[in-house]
Amino acid sequence: MLNERDVLAEVVKRALRHVDAGTTDSADAPYRHPTWTYTDPELFEQEKVKIFKESPQMVGFSCDLPGPGSFTTFDDLGVPVLLVRDNDGKVNAYLNACPHRGARLKEGCGKANSISCPYHAWGFDLKGKLRTIFKEDSFGRVDKSYYDLVRLPVEEKYGVIYVGLDPDMKFSIDGHLGDLAPYFAMWNLDDMSFVNMHEFHMNTNWKLALDTFCEGYHFGPLHKDSVGDYTMGNLSLYDRFGPERRHHRMTFVNVTIAGLKEIPVEQWTTSVFDHFAFVHFIYPNISLLVSPNAVEFFQLYPGATVGEHLTRYRCYWRGDLNRPSEGLDPQSHFRFIRDVVDKEDYWVSANVQKSLNANIKPYNTFGKNEPSLIDMHKTFLRAVGRTPVEAPLEKVGAD
Ligand code: FES
Ligand SMILES: [Fe+2]
């Protein structure tokens, strides 16, 4: 088990070295990234299969299914999914389609003692077993064991719920997260309360939206009236985790961190976390912000076309919603984050998409100070079987 105080102290030490030196975690060199990756319909179709359908999906947290009978549904990748916590407390994932003739079994989220199909009233228990066939005598005898709900692979661990969208997919949360898993254990994500949710339906490629979560270079200019006000733009820590180092964590630092230089290291407590935030990228489509009071869960999904996507933002409060937290109101916090993303990050990414749709400019350039973008996009290209092409660096600036 990681010691949270030690983990946070190491982060502060690294950050303070950058503060003193005026530096940031960096890649070796700038990287020219081909812009067709945001506009190409063929690549987009490959991504939906190789990146999304073949990866386990982080779909929520334990508190989204608070007790026996609680259920929730989603359809984000074209597979209708019904998640149900059964009477043993175990989370089950089913295809949200009736084995009789395919009707959707549940909408939204809620609580139920059993699952009754709205079409012809077949009844299933919370473990997906077919229990009753409406007017069975006239329907005719069938072997009920063939008509249980179709199960999808699911695991709940560290307060996180993952689902596979193929019944035959094999995965484990530990295998997927790799060396990021101990950090998930450390965050106590099973002790959170849901605050609020917002969906962004954008005319933006899903990767372009994701890019805005992956560097702090833009904090000063783009967020000058919001987070740029209290963060040290262009100073971030970058760490990679998991199989093939596909996940990463950015640490974005507040200007107040410099004050810790005046306090002996032995006196640092977990309260040093007041001076920075972690923004994780969890392959393939999650941005997870962890700060002392809240967890922001962003799920990004491909839209109907290459230039569209959906982001679902769910805000959670760490611990009790009513826990006193020095005047920080959970709903105000949610609105602040939602509006920063909406009016600043996603405003600019929609603008970028418009310019890329013209297909005139062949490359964007990621700076040394944007290392996670370089690695993340190479990972995406490799996932669809393409070799990232290093554009000659001497041409940087000559697009
Ligand atoms: S489709 Fe569900 S009972 Fe007929
Ligand atoms: Fe931003």
mmCIF file of C-alpha atoms and ligand atoms in Angstrom:
data_model
loop_
_atom_site.group_PDB
_atom_site.id
_atom_site.type_symbol
_atom_site.label_atom_id
_atom_site.label_comp_id
_atom_site.label_asym_id
_atom_site.label_seq_id
_atom_site.Cartn_x
_atom_site.Cartn_y
_atom_site.Cartn_z
ATOM 1 C CA MET A 1 0.000 0.000 0.000
ATOM 2 C CA LEU A 2 1.416 3.359 -0.988
ATOM 3 C CA ASN A 3 1.881 5.919 1.741
ATOM 4 C CA GLU A 4 -0.023 8.986 0.587
ATOM 5 C CA ARG A 5 2.114 11.423 2.525
ATOM 6 C CA ASP A 6 5.311 10.016 0.967
ATOM 7 C CA VAL A 7 3.836 10.028 -2.549
ATOM 8 C CA LEU A 8 2.724 13.636 -2.212
ATOM 9 C CA ALA A 9 6.023 14.720 -0.652
ATOM 10 C CA GLU A 10 7.979 13.282 -3.599
ATOM 11 C CA VAL A 11 5.733 15.195 -5.987
ATOM 12 C CA VAL A 12 6.341 18.430 -4.085
ATOM 13 C CA LYS A 13 10.116 17.908 -4.109
ATOM 14 C CA ARG A 14 10.121 17.387 -7.875
ATOM 15 C CA ALA A 15 7.854 20.381 -8.426
ATOM 16 C CA LEU A 16 9.991 22.665 -6.252
ATOM 17 C CA ARG A 17 13.100 21.716 -8.234
ATOM 18 C CA HIS A 18 11.296 22.925 -11.359
ATOM 19 C CA VAL A 19 10.121 26.065 -9.569
ATOM 20 C CA ASP A 20 13.713 26.923 -8.644
ATOM 21 C CA ALA A 21 15.097 26.110 -12.085
ATOM 22 C CA GLY A 22 12.221 27.580 -14.092
ATOM 23 C CA THR A 23 11.806 24.252 -15.902
ATOM 24 C CA THR A 24 9.144 21.608 -16.519
ATOM 25 C CA ASP A 25 9.117 17.884 -17.321
ATOM 26 C CA SER A 26 9.963 17.633 -21.008
ATOM 27 C CA ALA A 27 10.326 15.406 -24.019
ATOM 28 C CA ASP A 28 13.659 15.337 -25.864
ATOM 29 C CA ALA A 29 12.464 17.433 -28.759
ATOM 30 C CA PRO A 30 9.338 18.911 -30.345
ATOM 31 C CA TYR A 31 7.251 16.513 -32.415
ATOM 32 C CA ARG A 32 5.264 17.141 -35.564
ATOM 33 C CA HIS A 33 1.937 15.379 -35.389
ATOM 34 C CA PRO A 34 -0.053 14.747 -38.589
ATOM 35 C CA THR A 35 -3.375 16.574 -38.553
ATOM 36 C CA TRP A 36 -5.159 13.986 -40.698
ATOM 37 C CA THR A 37 -5.431 11.921 -37.519
ATOM 38 C CA TYR A 38 -8.212 14.293 -36.451
ATOM 39 C CA THR A 39 -10.113 14.284 -39.742
ATOM 40 C CA ASP A 40 -9.631 10.931 -41.479
ATOM 41 C CA PRO A 41 -12.849 8.834 -41.564
ATOM 42 C CA GLU A 42 -10.962 5.592 -42.200
ATOM 43 C CA LEU A 43 -8.697 6.033 -39.181
ATOM 44 C CA PHE A 44 -11.768 6.973 -37.141
ATOM 45 C CA GLU A 45 -13.453 3.652 -37.979
ATOM 46 C CA GLN A 46 -10.290 1.752 -37.021
ATOM 47 C CA GLU A 47 -10.061 3.630 -33.719
ATOM 48 C CA LYS A 48 -13.631 2.712 -32.791
ATOM 49 C CA VAL A 49 -12.715 -0.962 -33.080
ATOM 50 C CA LYS A 50 -9.046 -1.196 -32.102
ATOM 51 C CA ILE A 51 -8.971 1.499 -29.436
ATOM 52 C CA PHE A 52 -12.481 1.443 -27.988
ATOM 53 C CA LYS A 53 -14.211 -1.909 -28.539
ATOM 54 C CA GLU A 54 -11.056 -3.869 -27.745
ATOM 55 C CA SER A 55 -10.248 -1.991 -24.521
ATOM 56 C CA PRO A 56 -12.024 -2.458 -21.209
ATOM 57 C CA GLN A 57 -14.059 0.632 -20.457
ATOM 58 C CA MET A 58 -13.987 2.552 -17.197
ATOM 59 C CA VAL A 59 -17.686 3.296 -16.791
ATOM 60 C CA GLY A 60 -18.115 4.603 -13.280
ATOM 61 C CA PHE A 61 -17.516 4.277 -9.577
ATOM 62 C CA SER A 62 -18.892 2.109 -6.809
ATOM 63 C CA CYS A 63 -21.061 4.948 -5.525
ATOM 64 C CA ASP A 64 -22.935 4.957 -8.853
ATOM 65 C CA LEU A 65 -24.451 1.627 -7.746
ATOM 66 C CA PRO A 66 -25.007 2.350 -4.059
ATOM 67 C CA GLY A 67 -26.795 -0.832 -2.939
ATOM 68 C CA PRO A 68 -28.517 -4.077 -3.953
ATOM 69 C CA GLY A 69 -30.906 -3.515 -6.851
ATOM 70 C CA SER A 70 -29.322 -0.263 -7.992
ATOM 71 C CA PHE A 71 -28.780 -0.119 -11.724
ATOM 72 C CA THR A 72 -27.445 2.191 -14.394
ATOM 73 C CA THR A 73 -27.347 2.049 -18.186
ATOM 74 C CA PHE A 74 -25.188 3.412 -20.992
ATOM 75 C CA ASP A 75 -24.842 3.073 -24.745
ATOM 76 C CA ASP A 76 -21.777 5.144 -25.450
ATOM 77 C CA LEU A 77 -20.054 2.773 -27.842
ATOM 78 C CA GLY A 78 -23.085 1.304 -29.578
ATOM 79 C CA VAL A 79 -23.475 -1.603 -27.161
ATOM 80 C CA PRO A 80 -26.424 -1.150 -24.768
ATOM 81 C CA VAL A 81 -25.182 -1.994 -21.275
ATOM 82 C CA LEU A 82 -27.130 -2.521 -18.049
ATOM 83 C CA LEU A 83 -25.122 -2.530 -14.820
ATOM 84 C CA VAL A 84 -26.851 -4.008 -11.772
ATOM 85 C CA ARG A 85 -25.683 -4.582 -8.213
ATOM 86 C CA ASP A 86 -27.196 -7.848 -7.003
ATOM 87 C CA ASN A 87 -28.263 -8.860 -3.505
ATOM 88 C CA ASP A 88 -24.774 -10.203 -2.754
ATOM 89 C CA GLY A 89 -23.369 -6.750 -3.479
ATOM 90 C CA LYS A 90 -21.744 -7.896 -6.699
ATOM 91 C CA VAL A 91 -21.840 -5.749 -9.844
ATOM 92 C CA ASN A 92 -23.166 -7.490 -12.969
ATOM 93 C CA ALA A 93 -23.042 -6.183 -16.532
ATOM 94 C CA TYR A 94 -25.673 -7.330 -19.008
ATOM 95 C CA LEU A 95 -26.537 -6.532 -22.556
ATOM 96 C CA ASN A 96 -29.473 -4.165 -22.060
ATOM 97 C CA ALA A 97 -31.593 -6.217 -24.440
ATOM 98 C CA CYS A 98 -34.216 -8.826 -23.656
ATOM 99 C CA PRO A 99 -33.355 -12.395 -24.700
ATOM 100 C CA HIS A 100 -36.937 -12.802 -25.983
ATOM 101 C CA ARG A 101 -37.028 -10.203 -28.762
ATOM 102 C CA GLY A 102 -34.466 -7.597 -27.880
ATOM 103 C CA ALA A 103 -36.379 -4.857 -26.047
ATOM 104 C CA ARG A 104 -34.363 -2.508 -23.850
ATOM 105 C CA LEU A 105 -34.796 -3.650 -20.288
ATOM 106 C CA LYS A 106 -33.991 -0.478 -18.363
ATOM 107 C CA GLU A 107 -33.484 3.213 -19.053
ATOM 108 C CA GLY A 108 -31.346 5.629 -17.060
ATOM 109 C CA CYS A 109 -30.565 4.626 -13.517
ATOM 110 C CA GLY A 110 -32.566 3.651 -10.445
ATOM 111 C CA LYS A 111 -33.385 0.802 -8.120
ATOM 112 C CA ALA A 112 -35.277 -2.449 -8.728
ATOM 113 C CA ASN A 113 -35.873 -5.768 -6.963
ATOM 114 C CA SER A 114 -35.945 -7.611 -10.268
ATOM 115 C CA ILE A 115 -35.833 -6.836 -13.977
ATOM 116 C CA SER A 116 -39.074 -6.977 -15.906
ATOM 117 C CA CYS A 117 -39.063 -6.475 -19.663
ATOM 118 C CA PRO A 118 -41.461 -3.690 -20.707
ATOM 119 C CA TYR A 119 -42.397 -5.472 -23.968
ATOM 120 C CA HIS A 120 -43.888 -8.854 -22.892
ATOM 121 C CA ALA A 121 -43.097 -8.847 -19.169
ATOM 122 C CA TRP A 122 -40.529 -11.607 -18.981
ATOM 123 C CA GLY A 123 -38.998 -11.408 -15.524
ATOM 124 C CA PHE A 124 -35.327 -11.750 -14.565
ATOM 125 C CA ASP A 125 -33.636 -11.692 -11.191
ATOM 126 C CA LEU A 126 -30.729 -9.378 -10.417
ATOM 127 C CA LYS A 127 -28.280 -12.129 -11.362
ATOM 128 C CA GLY A 128 -29.760 -12.192 -14.865
ATOM 129 C CA LYS A 129 -31.660 -15.496 -14.520
ATOM 130 C CA LEU A 130 -34.945 -15.755 -16.390
ATOM 131 C CA ARG A 131 -37.541 -16.442 -13.687
ATOM 132 C CA THR A 132 -40.918 -15.911 -15.315
ATOM 133 C CA ILE A 133 -42.388 -16.035 -18.813
ATOM 134 C CA PHE A 134 -45.613 -14.076 -19.122
ATOM 135 C CA LYS A 135 -48.524 -16.415 -20.009
ATOM 136 C CA GLU A 136 -46.082 -19.269 -20.382
ATOM 137 C CA ASP A 137 -48.754 -21.829 -21.310
ATOM 138 C CA SER A 138 -49.700 -19.981 -24.468
ATOM 139 C CA PHE A 139 -46.098 -18.997 -25.314
ATOM 140 C CA GLY A 140 -45.015 -22.628 -25.266
ATOM 141 C CA ARG A 141 -42.456 -24.437 -23.142
ATOM 142 C CA VAL A 142 -38.825 -23.374 -23.615
ATOM 143 C CA ASP A 143 -35.719 -24.192 -21.630
ATOM 144 C CA LYS A 144 -35.439 -21.080 -19.455
ATOM 145 C CA SER A 145 -31.716 -21.591 -18.942
ATOM 146 C CA TYR A 146 -31.154 -20.534 -22.564
ATOM 147 C CA TYR A 147 -32.805 -17.179 -21.929
ATOM 148 C CA ASP A 148 -30.753 -15.650 -19.152
ATOM 149 C CA LEU A 149 -29.512 -12.113 -19.751
ATOM 150 C CA VAL A 150 -26.366 -11.905 -21.853
ATOM 151 C CA ARG A 151 -23.443 -11.205 -19.562
ATOM 152 C CA LEU A 152 -20.615 -8.816 -20.330
ATOM 153 C CA PRO A 153 -17.301 -8.992 -18.468
ATOM 154 C CA VAL A 154 -17.205 -6.596 -15.521
ATOM 155 C CA GLU A 155 -14.988 -5.909 -12.532
ATOM 156 C CA GLU A 156 -15.259 -3.597 -9.556
ATOM 157 C CA LYS A 157 -12.072 -2.800 -7.664
ATOM 158 C CA TYR A 158 -10.596 0.254 -5.914
ATOM 159 C CA GLY A 159 -14.056 1.834 -6.154
ATOM 160 C CA VAL A 160 -13.910 1.760 -9.963
ATOM 161 C CA ILE A 161 -16.123 -0.234 -12.347
ATOM 162 C CA TYR A 162 -14.809 -1.524 -15.661
ATOM 163 C CA VAL A 163 -16.811 -3.276 -18.379
ATOM 164 C CA GLY A 164 -15.813 -5.118 -21.543
ATOM 165 C CA LEU A 165 -18.109 -4.590 -24.517
ATOM 166 C CA ASP A 166 -17.430 -8.029 -25.977
ATOM 167 C CA PRO A 167 -18.819 -11.002 -24.003
ATOM 168 C CA ASP A 168 -15.567 -12.882 -24.684
ATOM 169 C CA MET A 169 -13.208 -10.112 -23.578
ATOM 170 C CA LYS A 170 -10.854 -11.081 -20.769
ATOM 171 C CA PHE A 171 -9.410 -8.326 -18.630
ATOM 172 C CA SER A 172 -8.619 -7.374 -15.069
ATOM 173 C CA ILE A 173 -8.454 -3.899 -13.587
ATOM 174 C CA ASP A 174 -5.017 -4.672 -12.158
ATOM 175 C CA GLY A 175 -3.802 -5.877 -15.547
ATOM 176 C CA HIS A 176 -5.206 -2.818 -17.283
ATOM 177 C CA LEU A 177 -3.941 -0.232 -14.803
ATOM 178 C CA GLY A 178 -0.616 -1.931 -14.090
ATOM 179 C CA ASP A 179 1.520 0.159 -11.748
ATOM 180 C CA LEU A 180 -1.181 2.837 -11.625
ATOM 181 C CA ALA A 181 -3.387 0.471 -9.593
ATOM 182 C CA PRO A 182 -1.724 1.166 -6.205
ATOM 183 C CA TYR A 183 -2.490 4.858 -6.684
ATOM 184 C CA PHE A 184 -6.145 4.037 -7.300
ATOM 185 C CA ALA A 185 -6.103 2.062 -4.051
ATOM 186 C CA MET A 186 -4.547 5.039 -2.293
ATOM 187 C CA TRP A 187 -7.205 7.527 -3.441
ATOM 188 C CA ASN A 188 -10.065 5.698 -1.630
ATOM 189 C CA LEU A 189 -12.266 6.044 -4.673
ATOM 190 C CA ASP A 190 -14.846 3.798 -3.012
ATOM 191 C CA ASP A 191 -15.553 6.604 -0.570
ATOM 192 C CA MET A 192 -17.037 9.262 -2.841
ATOM 193 C CA SER A 193 -20.393 10.917 -3.442
ATOM 194 C CA PHE A 194 -21.803 11.870 -6.816
ATOM 195 C CA VAL A 195 -22.201 15.633 -7.244
ATOM 196 C CA ASN A 196 -23.445 16.347 -10.760
ATOM 197 C CA MET A 197 -23.088 15.502 -14.434
ATOM 198 C CA HIS A 198 -22.849 17.332 -17.737
ATOM 199 C CA GLU A 199 -22.619 16.107 -21.323
ATOM 200 C CA PHE A 200 -20.715 17.980 -24.014
ATOM 201 C CA HIS A 201 -21.797 17.116 -27.562
ATOM 202 C CA MET A 202 -19.067 18.693 -29.633
ATOM 203 C CA ASN A 203 -18.094 19.162 -33.260
ATOM 204 C CA THR A 204 -14.611 18.067 -32.303
ATOM 205 C CA ASN A 205 -12.682 14.868 -32.837
ATOM 206 C CA TRP A 206 -12.443 12.947 -29.562
ATOM 207 C CA LYS A 207 -8.633 13.135 -29.512
ATOM 208 C CA LEU A 208 -8.602 16.874 -30.056
ATOM 209 C CA ALA A 209 -10.811 17.306 -26.999
ATOM 210 C CA LEU A 210 -8.578 14.953 -25.030
ATOM 211 C CA ASP A 211 -5.514 17.027 -25.923
ATOM 212 C CA THR A 212 -6.769 19.897 -23.778
ATOM 213 C CA PHE A 213 -6.370 17.799 -20.610
ATOM 214 C CA CYS A 214 -2.769 16.859 -21.301
ATOM 215 C CA GLU A 215 -0.624 19.966 -20.964
ATOM 216 C CA GLY A 216 -0.365 23.049 -18.788
ATOM 217 C CA TYR A 217 1.304 25.173 -21.464
ATOM 218 C CA HIS A 218 -2.089 26.738 -22.229
ATOM 219 C CA PHE A 219 -3.075 27.582 -18.649
ATOM 220 C CA GLY A 220 -1.705 31.131 -18.630
ATOM 221 C CA PRO A 221 -3.071 32.290 -21.993
ATOM 222 C CA LEU A 222 -6.332 30.333 -22.388
ATOM 223 C CA HIS A 223 -7.334 30.152 -18.723
ATOM 224 C CA LYS A 224 -6.054 33.564 -17.658
ATOM 225 C CA ASP A 225 -9.339 34.379 -15.902
ATOM 226 C CA SER A 226 -9.939 30.935 -14.363
ATOM 227 C CA VAL A 227 -7.419 28.218 -13.464
ATOM 228 C CA GLY A 228 -4.585 30.257 -14.984
ATOM 229 C CA ASP A 229 -5.109 32.630 -12.116
ATOM 230 C CA TYR A 230 -3.793 30.242 -9.465
ATOM 231 C CA THR A 231 -1.740 27.617 -11.326
ATOM 232 C CA MET A 232 1.835 27.757 -12.544
ATOM 233 C CA GLY A 233 1.247 27.421 -16.248
ATOM 234 C CA ASN A 234 4.009 25.640 -18.112
ATOM 235 C CA LEU A 235 5.231 23.803 -15.009
ATOM 236 C CA SER A 236 4.040 20.246 -14.817
ATOM 237 C CA LEU A 237 5.230 16.791 -13.881
ATOM 238 C CA TYR A 238 4.702 13.950 -16.298
ATOM 239 C CA ASP A 239 4.626 10.265 -15.306
ATOM 240 C CA ARG A 240 3.698 7.230 -17.360
ATOM 241 C CA PHE A 241 2.075 4.051 -16.087
ATOM 242 C CA GLY A 242 0.633 0.721 -17.097
ATOM 243 C CA PRO A 243 1.234 -1.762 -19.900
ATOM 244 C CA GLU A 244 3.247 -0.116 -22.690
ATOM 245 C CA ARG A 245 3.153 3.052 -20.538
ATOM 246 C CA ARG A 246 -0.189 3.895 -22.124
ATOM 247 C CA HIS A 247 -1.613 5.769 -19.130
ATOM 248 C CA HIS A 248 -0.121 8.946 -17.805
ATOM 249 C CA ARG A 249 -0.450 11.433 -14.988
ATOM 250 C CA MET A 250 0.132 15.150 -15.268
ATOM 251 C CA THR A 251 0.705 17.078 -12.066
ATOM 252 C CA PHE A 252 -0.356 20.693 -12.376
ATOM 253 C CA VAL A 253 1.014 22.949 -9.692
ATOM 254 C CA ASN A 254 -0.502 25.962 -7.942
ATOM 255 C CA VAL A 255 1.571 29.102 -7.397
ATOM 256 C CA THR A 256 1.168 28.608 -3.641
ATOM 257 C CA ILE A 257 3.466 25.578 -3.733
ATOM 258 C CA ALA A 258 6.505 27.848 -3.432
ATOM 259 C CA GLY A 259 5.439 28.523 0.164
ATOM 260 C CA LEU A 260 6.324 24.925 1.072
ATOM 261 C CA LYS A 261 9.989 25.813 0.684
ATOM 262 C CA GLU A 262 9.685 27.622 4.001
ATOM 263 C CA ILE A 263 8.412 24.508 5.807
ATOM 264 C CA PRO A 264 10.819 21.673 6.739
ATOM 265 C CA VAL A 265 10.087 18.499 4.774
ATOM 266 C CA GLU A 266 9.507 16.523 7.995
ATOM 267 C CA GLN A 267 6.561 18.788 8.743
ATOM 268 C CA TRP A 268 4.841 18.231 5.415
ATOM 269 C CA THR A 269 1.567 16.337 5.725
ATOM 270 C CA THR A 270 -0.993 15.199 3.166
ATOM 271 C CA SER A 271 -2.199 18.812 3.204
ATOM 272 C CA VAL A 272 0.572 19.596 0.686
ATOM 273 C CA PHE A 273 -2.019 18.283 -1.795
ATOM 274 C CA ASP A 274 -3.694 21.699 -1.515
ATOM 275 C CA HIS A 275 -0.963 22.994 -3.833
ATOM 276 C CA PHE A 276 -1.427 20.827 -6.935
ATOM 277 C CA ALA A 277 -3.796 18.501 -8.782
ATOM 278 C CA PHE A 278 -3.336 15.231 -10.623
ATOM 279 C CA VAL A 279 -4.818 14.835 -14.090
ATOM 280 C CA HIS A 280 -4.651 11.217 -15.206
ATOM 281 C CA PHE A 281 -5.114 9.974 -18.711
ATOM 282 C CA ILE A 282 -6.413 6.416 -18.474
ATOM 283 C CA TYR A 283 -6.118 4.695 -21.831
ATOM 284 C CA PRO A 284 -8.022 4.946 -24.033
ATOM 285 C CA ASN A 285 -10.525 7.706 -23.248
ATOM 286 C CA ILE A 286 -10.610 8.828 -19.638
ATOM 287 C CA SER A 287 -9.375 12.000 -18.047
ATOM 288 C CA LEU A 288 -9.480 11.646 -14.275
ATOM 289 C CA LEU A 289 -8.686 14.658 -12.127
ATOM 290 C CA VAL A 290 -7.913 13.970 -8.492
ATOM 291 C CA SER A 291 -7.659 16.853 -6.055
ATOM 292 C CA PRO A 292 -8.059 16.953 -2.267
ATOM 293 C CA ASN A 293 -11.832 17.452 -2.332
ATOM 294 C CA ALA A 294 -13.068 16.163 -5.662
ATOM 295 C CA VAL A 295 -12.646 13.692 -8.474
ATOM 296 C CA GLU A 296 -13.585 14.826 -11.975
ATOM 297 C CA PHE A 297 -14.358 11.929 -14.296
ATOM 298 C CA PHE A 298 -14.345 12.765 -18.011
ATOM 299 C CA GLN A 299 -15.314 10.022 -20.472
ATOM 300 C CA LEU A 300 -14.639 10.885 -24.115
ATOM 301 C CA TYR A 301 -16.328 8.925 -26.894
ATOM 302 C CA PRO A 302 -16.243 9.077 -30.678
ATOM 303 C CA GLY A 303 -19.329 10.694 -32.186
ATOM 304 C CA ALA A 304 -21.298 9.890 -35.315
ATOM 305 C CA THR A 305 -18.510 11.216 -37.550
ATOM 306 C CA VAL A 306 -14.768 11.771 -37.194
ATOM 307 C CA GLY A 307 -15.375 15.434 -36.360
ATOM 308 C CA GLU A 308 -17.848 14.819 -33.526
ATOM 309 C CA HIS A 309 -17.555 13.474 -30.023
ATOM 310 C CA LEU A 310 -19.286 13.193 -26.670
ATOM 311 C CA THR A 311 -17.664 14.029 -23.359
ATOM 312 C CA ARG A 312 -19.536 13.039 -20.236
ATOM 313 C CA TYR A 313 -18.285 14.851 -17.159
ATOM 314 C CA ARG A 314 -19.242 13.398 -13.792
ATOM 315 C CA CYS A 315 -18.121 15.187 -10.657
ATOM 316 C CA TYR A 316 -17.637 13.308 -7.373
ATOM 317 C CA TRP A 317 -16.896 14.577 -3.897
ATOM 318 C CA ARG A 318 -14.270 12.736 -1.906
ATOM 319 C CA GLY A 319 -15.888 11.518 1.300
ATOM 320 C CA ASP A 320 -19.128 12.907 2.611
ATOM 321 C CA LEU A 321 -20.902 15.553 0.513
ATOM 322 C CA ASN A 322 -21.707 17.443 3.674
ATOM 323 C CA ARG A 323 -18.176 17.271 5.001
ATOM 324 C CA PRO A 324 -17.073 20.770 5.912
ATOM 325 C CA SER A 325 -14.445 21.815 3.395
ATOM 326 C CA GLU A 326 -13.560 25.402 4.123
ATOM 327 C CA GLY A 327 -16.362 26.982 2.192
ATOM 328 C CA LEU A 328 -15.937 24.892 -0.953
ATOM 329 C CA ASP A 329 -19.416 24.013 -2.170
ATOM 330 C CA PRO A 330 -19.576 20.829 -4.310
ATOM 331 C CA GLN A 331 -22.135 22.224 -6.757
ATOM 332 C CA SER A 332 -20.181 25.468 -7.214
ATOM 333 C CA HIS A 333 -17.052 23.440 -7.787
ATOM 334 C CA PHE A 334 -18.858 21.359 -10.436
ATOM 335 C CA ARG A 335 -20.128 24.475 -12.234
ATOM 336 C CA PHE A 336 -16.675 26.050 -12.178
ATOM 337 C CA ILE A 337 -15.001 23.022 -13.795
ATOM 338 C CA ARG A 338 -17.855 22.552 -16.291
ATOM 339 C CA ASP A 339 -17.658 26.166 -17.396
ATOM 340 C CA VAL A 340 -13.866 26.185 -17.727
ATOM 341 C CA VAL A 341 -14.061 23.151 -20.001
ATOM 342 C CA ASP A 342 -17.052 24.476 -21.914
ATOM 343 C CA LYS A 343 -16.072 28.102 -22.425
ATOM 344 C CA GLU A 344 -12.310 27.735 -22.618
ATOM 345 C CA ASP A 345 -10.897 24.244 -23.420
ATOM 346 C CA TYR A 346 -13.716 22.978 -25.619
ATOM 347 C CA TRP A 347 -14.273 26.383 -27.187
ATOM 348 C CA VAL A 348 -10.692 26.337 -28.442
ATOM 349 C CA SER A 349 -10.701 22.672 -29.494
ATOM 350 C CA ALA A 350 -13.831 23.267 -31.608
ATOM 351 C CA ASN A 351 -12.009 26.157 -33.274
ATOM 352 C CA VAL A 352 -9.025 23.935 -33.992
ATOM 353 C CA GLN A 353 -11.273 21.284 -35.533
ATOM 354 C CA LYS A 354 -12.719 23.861 -37.921
ATOM 355 C CA SER A 355 -9.264 24.796 -39.140
ATOM 356 C CA LEU A 356 -8.181 21.157 -39.470
ATOM 357 C CA ASN A 357 -11.304 20.240 -41.441
ATOM 358 C CA ALA A 358 -9.917 22.353 -44.285
ATOM 359 C CA ASN A 359 -7.158 19.711 -44.602
ATOM 360 C CA ILE A 360 -4.587 22.288 -45.662
ATOM 361 C CA LYS A 361 -2.117 22.253 -42.785
ATOM 362 C CA PRO A 362 -0.450 18.815 -42.609
ATOM 363 C CA TYR A 363 1.082 19.002 -39.142
ATOM 364 C CA ASN A 364 0.561 20.382 -35.691
ATOM 365 C CA THR A 365 3.601 20.611 -33.456
ATOM 366 C CA PHE A 366 3.790 19.416 -29.870
ATOM 367 C CA GLY A 367 6.511 21.179 -27.908
ATOM 368 C CA LYS A 368 9.045 19.531 -25.599
ATOM 369 C CA ASN A 369 6.914 20.946 -22.800
ATOM 370 C CA GLU A 370 3.913 18.910 -24.042
ATOM 371 C CA PRO A 371 5.460 15.446 -23.633
ATOM 372 C CA SER A 372 2.275 13.550 -22.851
ATOM 373 C CA LEU A 373 0.714 14.596 -26.156
ATOM 374 C CA ILE A 374 3.666 13.172 -28.059
ATOM 375 C CA ASP A 375 3.503 9.802 -26.308
ATOM 376 C CA MET A 376 -0.286 9.550 -26.232
ATOM 377 C CA HIS A 377 -0.717 10.136 -29.949
ATOM 378 C CA LYS A 378 2.039 7.684 -30.808
ATOM 379 C CA THR A 379 0.206 5.148 -28.641
ATOM 380 C CA PHE A 380 -3.070 5.763 -30.487
ATOM 381 C CA LEU A 381 -1.403 5.311 -33.877
ATOM 382 C CA ARG A 382 0.308 2.099 -32.796
ATOM 383 C CA ALA A 383 -3.009 0.775 -31.445
ATOM 384 C CA VAL A 384 -4.506 0.873 -34.942
ATOM 385 C CA GLY A 385 -1.411 -0.723 -36.436
ATOM 386 C CA ARG A 386 0.173 2.435 -37.822
ATOM 387 C CA THR A 387 3.759 3.443 -37.250
ATOM 388 C CA PRO A 388 4.053 7.030 -36.061
ATOM 389 C CA VAL A 389 6.135 8.922 -38.607
ATOM 390 C CA GLU A 390 8.684 11.293 -37.137
ATOM 391 C CA ALA A 391 8.476 14.357 -39.343
ATOM 392 C CA PRO A 392 11.918 15.933 -39.844
ATOM 393 C CA LEU A 393 12.494 18.317 -36.983
ATOM 394 C CA GLU A 394 14.388 20.823 -39.099
ATOM 395 C CA LYS A 395 11.066 21.573 -40.720
ATOM 396 C CA VAL A 396 9.427 22.558 -37.457
ATOM 397 C CA GLY A 397 7.860 25.938 -37.988
ATOM 398 C CA ALA A 398 7.791 25.496 -41.758
ATOM 399 C CA ASP A 399 4.323 24.031 -42.136
HETATM 400 S S1 FES B 1 -38.892 -8.587 -25.734
HETATM 401 FE FE1 FES B 1 -38.739 -8.814 -23.614
HETATM 402 S S2 FES B 1 -40.384 -10.030 -23.049
HETATM 403 FE FE2 FES B 1 -40.564 -9.824 -25.189
HETATM 404 FE FE FE B 2 -7.388 23.601 -20.075
#
